[in-house]
Amino acid sequence: EIVLTQSPGTLSLSPGERATLSCRASQSVSSSYLAWYQQKPGQAPRLLIYGASSRATGIPDRFSGSGFGTDFILTISRLEPEDFAVYYCQQYGSSPWTFGQGTKVEIK
Amino acid sequence: QVQLVQSGAEVKKPGASVKVSCKASGYTFISYYFHWVRQAPGQGLEWMGIINPNGASANYAQKFQGRVTMTRDTSTSTVYMELSSLRSEDTAVYYCAREIEGLDSWGQGTLVTVSS
């Protein structure tokens, strides 16, 4: 089973700032099958990024993903008020699919 | 548009079973796999398993092997997740989700509360 470790646990930033979230895998993620999700309280997760760097439909271009192998990054170039939420990475290259424990982006 | 609509909240006693449904609309049901993911209160996301609606083969996370069964009904475009021998630690919101390069569409979630 691939273990995903996200850091930091919490990121305190102000609107307009840049957010950089990390996701490290315990072994290489096959074919960069790495996704990022955003979750707000009381809502289902929303797919942001798939294939490590491809934005899902309707996702603003301030969200970008990068990385390969075992190290992946989600960047939010300029935080908007609606971006404060919890973010999860997930690998879907091998079974069982696994999620990271999440990074909370909170307003400073 | 794509919609996944789940059944309502459930309260169960320890040892009982629960069956959650997820009705899909807005696309060809058998074209994409479904996954079930759960989230305990205040916790992260946990993958439970996957079902192929075209043929009904399923693969479960080892943690749930023997307790979970995922099925589908193509006549109603609905997938089901049944979890048996419930314990308090199974209290969570259960989500169905469609797979297209990751999980691109999610149901609204079903809260299952296990309490005596």
PDB file of N, CA and C in Angstrom, chain A residues 33 35 37 39 43-45 47 50-51 88 90 92 95-97 99 101, chain B residues 35 37 39 43-47 59 95 99-104 106-107:
ATOM      1  N   TYR A  33      -0.220   8.987 -11.508  1.00  0.00           N
ATOM      2  CA  TYR A  33      -1.642   8.911 -11.202  1.00  0.00           C
ATOM      3  C   TYR A  33      -1.873   9.498  -9.806  1.00  0.00           C
ATOM      4  N   ALA A  35      -3.866  12.712  -7.764  1.00  0.00           N
ATOM      5  CA  ALA A  35      -4.926  13.709  -7.847  1.00  0.00           C
ATOM      6  C   ALA A  35      -4.936  14.561  -6.585  1.00  0.00           C
ATOM      7  N   TYR A  37      -7.674  17.072  -4.275  1.00  0.00           N
ATOM      8  CA  TYR A  37      -9.063  17.415  -4.029  1.00  0.00           C
ATOM      9  C   TYR A  37      -9.126  18.545  -3.015  1.00  0.00           C
ATOM     10  N   GLN A  39     -11.813  20.137  -0.147  1.00  0.00           N
ATOM     11  CA  GLN A  39     -13.036  19.861   0.596  1.00  0.00           C
ATOM     12  C   GLN A  39     -13.344  20.998   1.560  1.00  0.00           C
ATOM     13  N   GLN A  43     -19.283  19.545   2.795  1.00  0.00           N
ATOM     14  CA  GLN A  43     -19.375  19.265   1.363  1.00  0.00           C
ATOM     15  C   GLN A  43     -18.545  18.048   0.986  1.00  0.00           C
ATOM     16  N   ALA A  44     -18.906  17.460  -0.155  1.00  0.00           N
ATOM     17  CA  ALA A  44     -18.093  16.390  -0.710  1.00  0.00           C
ATOM     18  C   ALA A  44     -16.805  16.973  -1.282  1.00  0.00           C
ATOM     19  N   PRO A  45     -15.771  16.164  -1.364  1.00  0.00           N
ATOM     20  CA  PRO A  45     -14.544  16.639  -2.017  1.00  0.00           C
ATOM     21  C   PRO A  45     -14.805  17.017  -3.474  1.00  0.00           C
ATOM     22  N   LEU A  47     -12.692  17.422  -7.189  1.00  0.00           N
ATOM     23  CA  LEU A  47     -11.454  17.139  -7.915  1.00  0.00           C
ATOM     24  C   LEU A  47     -10.880  18.433  -8.489  1.00  0.00           C
ATOM     25  N   TYR A  50      -5.711  16.133 -11.733  1.00  0.00           N
ATOM     26  CA  TYR A  50      -5.487  14.706 -11.952  1.00  0.00           C
ATOM     27  C   TYR A  50      -4.230  14.543 -12.789  1.00  0.00           C
ATOM     28  N   GLY A  51      -3.708  13.327 -12.798  1.00  0.00           N
ATOM     29  CA  GLY A  51      -2.482  13.103 -13.555  1.00  0.00           C
ATOM     30  C   GLY A  51      -1.348  13.995 -13.105  1.00  0.00           C
ATOM     31  N   TYR A  88      -6.635  17.387  -0.125  1.00  0.00           N
ATOM     32  CA  TYR A  88      -6.155  16.017  -0.033  1.00  0.00           C
ATOM     33  C   TYR A  88      -5.481  15.612  -1.341  1.00  0.00           C
ATOM     34  N   GLN A  90      -4.285  12.147  -3.525  1.00  0.00           N
ATOM     35  CA  GLN A  90      -4.714  10.743  -3.651  1.00  0.00           C
ATOM     36  C   GLN A  90      -3.934  10.107  -4.786  1.00  0.00           C
ATOM     37  N   TYR A  92      -3.915   6.958  -7.516  1.00  0.00           N
ATOM     38  CA  TYR A  92      -4.810   5.972  -8.112  1.00  0.00           C
ATOM     39  C   TYR A  92      -4.056   5.117  -9.132  1.00  0.00           C
ATOM     40  N   SER A  95      -3.679  -0.359  -6.493  1.00  0.00           N
ATOM     41  CA  SER A  95      -4.672  -0.681  -5.486  1.00  0.00           C
ATOM     42  C   SER A  95      -3.973  -1.164  -4.215  1.00  0.00           C
ATOM     43  N   PRO A  96      -4.443  -0.736  -3.040  1.00  0.00           N
ATOM     44  CA  PRO A  96      -5.600   0.126  -2.825  1.00  0.00           C
ATOM     45  C   PRO A  96      -5.291   1.595  -3.097  1.00  0.00           C
ATOM     46  N   TRP A  97      -6.288   2.310  -3.626  1.00  0.00           N
ATOM     47  CA  TRP A  97      -6.138   3.740  -3.726  1.00  0.00           C
ATOM     48  C   TRP A  97      -5.948   4.292  -2.305  1.00  0.00           C
ATOM     49  N   PHE A  99      -5.319   8.003   0.198  1.00  0.00           N
ATOM     50  CA  PHE A  99      -5.356   9.455   0.348  1.00  0.00           C
ATOM     51  C   PHE A  99      -4.295   9.891   1.354  1.00  0.00           C
ATOM     52  N   GLN A 101      -3.386  12.619   4.447  1.00  0.00           N
ATOM     53  CA  GLN A 101      -4.180  12.950   5.624  1.00  0.00           C
ATOM     54  C   GLN A 101      -4.780  14.349   5.555  1.00  0.00           C
TER      55      GLN A 101
ATOM     56  N   HIS B  35     -16.483   4.297  -7.010  1.00  0.00           N
ATOM     57  CA  HIS B  35     -15.742   4.059  -5.782  1.00  0.00           C
ATOM     58  C   HIS B  35     -16.594   4.473  -4.597  1.00  0.00           C
ATOM     59  N   VAL B  37     -15.958   5.915  -0.672  1.00  0.00           N
ATOM     60  CA  VAL B  37     -14.984   6.561   0.210  1.00  0.00           C
ATOM     61  C   VAL B  37     -15.731   6.985   1.465  1.00  0.00           C
ATOM     62  N   GLN B  39     -15.610   9.001   5.474  1.00  0.00           N
ATOM     63  CA  GLN B  39     -14.944  10.033   6.263  1.00  0.00           C
ATOM     64  C   GLN B  39     -15.560  10.061   7.648  1.00  0.00           C
ATOM     65  N   GLN B  43     -12.222  13.595  10.510  1.00  0.00           N
ATOM     66  CA  GLN B  43     -11.078  12.841  10.004  1.00  0.00           C
ATOM     67  C   GLN B  43     -10.925  12.988   8.491  1.00  0.00           C
ATOM     68  N   GLY B  44      -9.939  12.298   7.947  1.00  0.00           N
ATOM     69  CA  GLY B  44      -9.670  12.358   6.525  1.00  0.00           C
ATOM     70  C   GLY B  44     -10.503  11.362   5.724  1.00  0.00           C
ATOM     71  N   LEU B  45     -10.120  11.226   4.463  1.00  0.00           N
ATOM     72  CA  LEU B  45     -10.838  10.368   3.529  1.00  0.00           C
ATOM     73  C   LEU B  45     -10.234   8.973   3.513  1.00  0.00           C
ATOM     74  N   GLU B  46     -11.093   7.968   3.451  1.00  0.00           N
ATOM     75  CA  GLU B  46     -10.648   6.574   3.471  1.00  0.00           C
ATOM     76  C   GLU B  46     -11.305   5.829   2.318  1.00  0.00           C
ATOM     77  N   TRP B  47     -10.489   5.254   1.453  1.00  0.00           N
ATOM     78  CA  TRP B  47     -10.998   4.504   0.303  1.00  0.00           C
ATOM     79  C   TRP B  47     -11.460   3.124   0.734  1.00  0.00           C
ATOM     80  N   ASN B  59     -13.632  -4.691  -6.102  1.00  0.00           N
ATOM     81  CA  ASN B  59     -12.365  -4.878  -5.407  1.00  0.00           C
ATOM     82  C   ASN B  59     -12.436  -4.029  -4.144  1.00  0.00           C
ATOM     83  N   TYR B  95     -19.380   8.258   0.931  1.00  0.00           N
ATOM     84  CA  TYR B  95     -19.536   8.889  -0.377  1.00  0.00           C
ATOM     85  C   TYR B  95     -19.371   7.853  -1.490  1.00  0.00           C
ATOM     86  N   GLU B  99     -15.304   7.424 -11.264  1.00  0.00           N
ATOM     87  CA  GLU B  99     -13.900   7.506 -11.648  1.00  0.00           C
ATOM     88  C   GLU B  99     -13.727   7.889 -13.108  1.00  0.00           C
ATOM     89  N   ILE B 100     -13.127   9.070 -13.324  1.00  0.00           N
ATOM     90  CA  ILE B 100     -12.561   9.419 -14.623  1.00  0.00           C
ATOM     91  C   ILE B 100     -11.287  10.167 -14.298  1.00  0.00           C
ATOM     92  N   GLU B 101     -10.146   9.529 -14.432  1.00  0.00           N
ATOM     93  CA  GLU B 101      -8.891  10.202 -14.061  1.00  0.00           C
ATOM     94  C   GLU B 101      -9.040  10.829 -12.676  1.00  0.00           C
ATOM     95  N   GLY B 102      -9.032  10.010 -11.669  1.00  0.00           N
ATOM     96  CA  GLY B 102      -9.382  10.478 -10.345  1.00  0.00           C
ATOM     97  C   GLY B 102     -10.894  10.382 -10.184  1.00  0.00           C
ATOM     98  N   LEU B 103     -11.406  10.977  -9.124  1.00  0.00           N
ATOM     99  CA  LEU B 103     -12.835  10.900  -8.817  1.00  0.00           C
ATOM    100  C   LEU B 103     -13.465  12.242  -9.150  1.00  0.00           C
ATOM    101  N   ASP B 104     -14.102  12.323 -10.314  1.00  0.00           N
ATOM    102  CA  ASP B 104     -14.513  13.620 -10.837  1.00  0.00           C
ATOM    103  C   ASP B 104     -15.901  14.052 -10.404  1.00  0.00           C
ATOM    104  N   TRP B 106     -18.970  13.340  -7.277  1.00  0.00           N
ATOM    105  CA  TRP B 106     -19.220  12.723  -5.971  1.00  0.00           C
ATOM    106  C   TRP B 106     -20.699  12.856  -5.606  1.00  0.00           C
ATOM    107  N   GLY B 107     -21.196  11.873  -4.885  1.00  0.00           N
ATOM    108  CA  GLY B 107     -22.496  12.021  -4.262  1.00  0.00           C
ATOM    109  C   GLY B 107     -22.416  13.001  -3.106  1.00  0.00           C
TER     110      GLY B 107
END
